[in-house]
Coordinates of C-alpha atoms in Angstrom, one line a residue:
M89 CA 29.5 -11.0 59.4
N90 CA 31.4 -12.9 56.7
W91 CA 31.9 -10.7 53.2
K92 CA 32.2 -13.5 51.1
H93 CA 29.0 -14.7 52.1
T94 CA 27.1 -11.9 52.1
K95 CA 28.9 -11.3 48.7
T96 CA 27.4 -14.3 47.6
L97 CA 23.8 -13.3 48.6
L98 CA 23.6 -9.8 46.7
L99 CA 25.0 -11.1 43.9
I100 CA 21.7 -13.5 43.7
L101 CA 19.5 -11.3 44.9
L102 CA 20.6 -9.0 42.3
A103 CA 20.3 -11.9 39.5
A104 CA 17.2 -12.2 40.5
V105 CA 16.1 -8.6 40.2
N106 CA 17.5 -8.7 36.9
I107 CA 15.3 -11.8 35.6
F108 CA 12.0 -10.3 37.5
L109 CA 12.4 -7.0 35.6
A110 CA 13.1 -8.7 32.4
F111 CA 9.9 -11.1 32.6
L112 CA 8.1 -7.5 33.1
A113 CA 9.9 -5.8 29.8
T114 CA 8.8 -9.2 28.4
N115 CA 5.3 -9.3 29.2
F116 CA 4.8 -5.8 28.5
Y117 CA 6.6 -6.1 24.9
S118 CA 4.1 -9.0 24.5
E119 CA 0.9 -7.7 25.8
N120 CA 1.6 -4.1 23.6
N121 CA 2.6 -6.1 20.5
F122 CA 0.8 -9.1 20.5
T123 CA -3.3 -9.6 20.6
N124 CA -3.3 -12.8 22.5
D125 CA -5.6 -16.0 22.3
N126 CA -8.1 -15.0 25.3
T127 CA -8.6 -11.3 23.9
A128 CA -8.8 -12.7 20.5
A129 CA -12.0 -15.6 21.1
S130 CA -13.5 -12.6 23.4
A131 CA -13.7 -9.8 20.8
A132 CA -14.4 -12.2 18.1
K133 CA -17.3 -13.3 19.8
I134 CA -18.9 -9.2 20.8
L135 CA -18.5 -8.9 16.8
E136 CA -20.1 -12.4 16.3
K137 CA -23.3 -10.5 18.4
N138 CA -23.4 -7.5 16.5
G139 CA -22.9 -8.9 13.0
I140 CA -19.9 -9.4 12.1
V141 CA -18.1 -12.8 11.7
V142 CA -14.1 -13.3 11.9
D143 CA -11.8 -15.8 13.2
K144 CA -10.1 -15.0 16.0
A145 CA -7.3 -16.3 13.9
M146 CA -7.7 -13.1 12.4
L147 CA -7.5 -11.4 15.4
S148 CA -5.2 -13.5 17.4
A149 CA -1.6 -11.8 15.4
R150 CA 1.2 -9.5 15.7
N151 CA 0.3 -6.3 15.9
D152 CA 1.6 -4.2 12.5
S153 CA 3.9 -1.0 12.6
A154 CA 4.5 1.2 9.7
D155 CA 5.6 4.7 9.3
V156 CA 3.2 7.5 8.2
L157 CA 5.5 8.5 4.5
L158 CA 5.0 11.5 2.6
C159 CA 5.4 12.6 -1.1
N160 CA 5.9 16.1 -1.8
Y161 CA 2.5 17.4 -4.0
D162 CA 1.6 19.9 -6.4
R163 CA -1.4 18.7 -7.8
E164 CA -1.6 20.5 -11.0
Q165 CA 1.9 20.5 -11.5
Y166 CA 2.3 16.4 -10.7
L167 CA -0.7 15.9 -13.5
C168 CA 1.4 17.4 -16.5
A169 CA 4.3 15.7 -15.3
V170 CA 3.4 12.2 -15.7
A171 CA 1.4 13.3 -18.3
A172 CA 5.5 14.5 -19.7
L173 CA 6.7 11.3 -18.3
L174 CA 4.5 9.0 -20.5
F175 CA 5.3 10.7 -23.4
G176 CA 8.8 11.2 -23.4
K177 CA 8.1 15.0 -24.2
E178 CA 5.7 18.1 -22.8
A179 CA 2.0 17.8 -23.8
D180 CA 1.7 20.4 -27.0
G181 CA -1.7 20.0 -25.3
I182 CA -3.8 19.7 -21.7
Y183 CA -6.8 20.6 -21.2
R184 CA -8.7 20.6 -18.0
L185 CA -11.3 18.4 -17.3
P186 CA -13.9 17.6 -14.1
N187 CA -11.6 15.5 -12.4
G188 CA -7.8 16.4 -13.7
I189 CA -6.8 16.2 -17.1
R190 CA -6.6 15.4 -20.8
A191 CA -3.2 15.9 -22.0
E192 CA -1.8 15.0 -26.4
T193 CA 0.4 15.4 -28.3
Y194 CA 0.5 16.4 -32.2
E195 CA 1.3 13.1 -33.3
G196 CA -2.1 12.0 -32.0
A197 CA -0.8 10.7 -28.2
S198 CA -3.6 11.3 -25.8
A199 CA -3.9 10.7 -21.9
T200 CA -6.3 11.2 -19.5
I201 CA -5.1 11.2 -15.4
G202 CA -6.9 12.3 -12.7
Y203 CA -7.4 14.1 -9.0
D204 CA -7.4 10.0 -8.2
L205 CA -4.2 8.9 -9.8
S206 CA -6.1 7.2 -12.8
L207 CA -4.4 6.8 -15.9
D208 CA -5.9 6.5 -19.1
Y209 CA -2.8 6.4 -21.4
T210 CA -2.4 5.2 -25.1
S211 CA 0.0 6.5 -27.8
T212 CA 0.4 7.5 -30.7
E213 CA 0.9 3.9 -32.7
L214 CA -1.6 2.2 -30.9
A215 CA -4.0 5.3 -31.4
G216 CA -7.2 3.5 -32.7
K217 CA -5.9 0.1 -31.9
G218 CA -8.4 -1.9 -30.3
E219 CA -7.6 -5.2 -31.7
V220 CA -4.1 -5.1 -30.8
L221 CA -5.2 -4.7 -27.0
R222 CA -8.0 -7.1 -27.7
G223 CA -5.5 -10.0 -29.0
I224 CA -3.9 -10.3 -26.0
T225 CA -3.6 -13.9 -25.7
H226 CA 0.1 -15.4 -25.2
S227 CA 1.0 -15.3 -21.1
P228 CA 4.7 -15.8 -21.6
E229 CA 6.9 -17.7 -19.4
A230 CA 8.6 -15.4 -16.8
G231 CA 11.8 -15.9 -18.6
E232 CA 10.7 -14.6 -21.9
V233 CA 9.7 -11.1 -20.5
K234 CA 12.8 -10.5 -17.1
A235 CA 14.8 -7.8 -19.9
E236 CA 11.1 -6.5 -20.0
K237 CA 10.3 -6.3 -16.5
R238 CA 13.2 -4.9 -15.8
M239 CA 13.0 -2.0 -18.3
L240 CA 9.7 -0.9 -16.4
E241 CA 11.2 -1.0 -13.1
T242 CA 13.8 1.8 -14.5
L243 CA 11.1 3.8 -16.2
L244 CA 8.8 3.8 -13.3
A245 CA 11.8 3.9 -10.4
L246 CA 11.1 0.9 -8.8
P247 CA 13.4 -0.8 -6.6
S248 CA 15.0 -3.6 -9.1
G249 CA 13.2 -6.7 -8.9
S250 CA 9.2 -5.6 -7.7
L251 CA 8.0 -6.8 -10.2
E252 CA 9.8 -10.0 -10.3
N253 CA 6.2 -12.3 -9.6
A254 CA 4.2 -9.7 -11.6
E255 CA 1.1 -11.3 -14.2
C256 CA 2.5 -10.6 -17.7
I257 CA 1.2 -11.2 -21.4
K258 CA 2.5 -11.0 -25.0
A259 CA 0.6 -8.8 -28.0
G260 CA 3.3 -9.0 -30.8
V261 CA 5.7 -6.7 -30.2
Y262 CA 4.3 -5.1 -26.7
T263 CA 4.9 -6.8 -23.4
F264 CA 1.8 -5.7 -20.7
I265 CA 2.4 -5.8 -17.1
T266 CA 0.1 -5.5 -14.4
V267 CA 2.1 -3.4 -11.8
D268 CA 0.0 -3.7 -8.0
Q269 CA 2.0 -1.3 -6.9
V270 CA 3.7 -1.5 -3.0
E271 CA 6.1 1.0 -0.9
N272 CA 7.9 -0.8 1.8
G273 CA 6.6 -4.2 1.8
L274 CA 2.9 -2.9 2.0
P275 CA 0.7 -2.5 -0.9
L276 CA -0.7 0.5 -2.3
F277 CA -4.2 0.2 -1.4
G278 CA -5.9 0.8 -4.7
M279 CA -3.2 1.0 -7.0
H280 CA -3.7 -1.5 -9.7
C281 CA -2.0 -0.4 -12.8
V282 CA -1.7 -1.8 -16.6
F283 CA 1.4 -1.1 -18.2
G284 CA 2.1 -1.9 -22.1
I285 CA 6.1 -0.8 -23.0
K286 CA 7.3 -1.7 -26.7
E287 CA 11.2 -1.3 -26.4
E288 CA 12.1 1.3 -24.3
K289 CA 9.1 3.3 -23.9
I290 CA 5.3 3.1 -22.4
V291 CA 2.9 2.9 -24.9
Y292 CA -0.2 1.9 -23.2
A293 CA -1.0 2.9 -19.2
N294 CA -4.9 2.1 -17.8
G295 CA -5.5 2.1 -13.8
K296 CA -4.2 3.8 -11.3
H297 CA -0.5 4.3 -10.1
L298 CA 1.3 6.6 -8.1
F299 CA 4.7 8.9 -9.4
C300 CA 5.5 10.3 -6.4
V301 CA 8.8 8.9 -4.2
P302 CA 8.3 9.3 -0.4
E303 CA 10.7 11.9 1.3
E304 CA 10.0 12.1 4.5
K305 CA 8.1 10.1 7.3
Y306 CA 7.1 10.2 11.2
S307 CA 5.9 7.0 13.6
A308 CA 2.3 6.8 15.0
P309 CA 0.6 4.6 17.0
I310 CA -1.2 2.3 15.0
L311 CA -4.6 0.8 16.0
N312 CA -4.9 -3.0 16.2
R313 CA -7.6 -5.4 13.7
I314 CA -9.4 -5.2 17.2
N315 CA -9.7 -1.8 17.1
I316 CA -11.0 -1.4 13.6
L317 CA -13.3 -4.1 13.2
F318 CA -14.6 -2.5 16.4
S319 CA -15.2 1.3 14.5
E320 CA -17.0 -1.5 11.8
K321 CA -19.6 -2.5 14.1
E322 CA -20.1 1.0 15.2
R323 CA -20.7 1.9 12.0
G324 CA -23.1 -0.4 11.8
V325 CA -21.7 -3.0 9.0
T326 CA -22.6 -6.7 9.5
G327 CA -20.6 -9.6 6.9
T328 CA -18.7 -12.8 7.4
V329 CA -15.0 -11.4 7.5
K330 CA -13.1 -12.9 4.5
D331 CA -9.8 -10.9 5.0
I332 CA -7.9 -8.4 6.8
T333 CA -4.5 -7.1 5.3
F334 CA -2.6 -3.9 6.5
C335 CA -2.0 -1.5 3.3
Y336 CA -1.3 2.3 2.8
T337 CA -3.9 4.4 1.7
L338 CA -3.2 7.5 0.2
Y339 CA -4.5 11.0 1.4
E340 CA -3.8 14.5 -0.5
D341 CA -3.0 16.7 1.9
A342 CA -3.5 20.5 -0.4
K343 CA -2.6 22.7 2.3
T344 CA 1.2 21.4 3.0
D345 CA 1.1 20.1 -1.0
K346 CA 1.8 16.6 0.4
M347 CA 0.9 13.2 -0.8
M348 CA 0.3 11.2 2.4
L349 CA 0.5 7.3 2.4
V350 CA -0.9 6.1 5.6
P351 CA -0.7 3.4 7.4
S352 CA -4.6 1.4 7.2
Y353 CA -6.5 -2.2 7.2
T354 CA -8.8 -3.0 4.3
V355 CA -10.9 -5.6 5.2
T356 CA -12.8 -7.9 2.9
Y357 CA -15.8 -10.0 3.4
S358 CA -17.8 -12.7 2.1
N359 CA -20.4 -10.7 -0.2
K360 CA -16.7 -9.0 -2.2
N361 CA -17.2 -6.1 -0.1
V362 CA -14.0 -3.7 0.8
T363 CA -14.0 -1.5 3.4
A364 CA -10.7 0.7 3.9
I365 CA -10.0 2.3 7.1
N366 CA -7.4 4.5 8.6
A367 CA -5.6 2.9 11.3
L368 CA -4.8 5.9 13.1
N369 CA -7.9 7.1 13.6
K370 CA -10.5 5.2 12.0
E371 CA -11.4 6.8 8.9
L372 CA -12.9 5.6 6.4
Y373 CA -10.6 6.0 3.0

């Protein structure tokens, strides 16, 4: 036997096997991480027969992925801490409401903070000055409010630059900045709040905002967009889909004192209805 030729043949066979295995691995990765055009088109046809019209391009996409994030969250302590953050000191009075608390200071500042993370805060100097808020007419150039945006990032413990493109309006000495909260590049569904600042203080807040910082995370299988729309079909939803957005929704786990940021999808329909769906188990938010 010519060992030289045998060795060459074995090397060729080994290379061929490696190429074949690489092909299988690539194909497996593709099928498990992408929804191909044929699958998307078939799913779109089935959905349309059941009253959900969606462009197959929305379904033919790379499958999304994100960790479940967890924040330490004791409801009562959280509400009081948010009030202290807004006031710059401990509240002088806290009153329980059916859906949250109302906190006040002797100087006249007040804040209503809901279990749903809603905020309605007016500082002492803005108390009774509704004309200030009604008089917001000036939309400044980005450079005019750069310092204010950086200050609000600091006050809210947001990453530097996260408010660079935030909507900003001026009313005299007050700057009002709209914060659409994001975590790890994903929007937090429903977390939209307008903050008013003057110098280095928050003087106004209206909307919803989560003040917790995630401290834990874990991975879990994520359903793709076809799964999500089929869950809508099973619930009897009909309509034309205008947008599907991967995001986080918030769930309070009172048993473990955790606030969970759960990978989810929002589905927006042409009639402007929006559905938020847990991407782990298809539950509605």
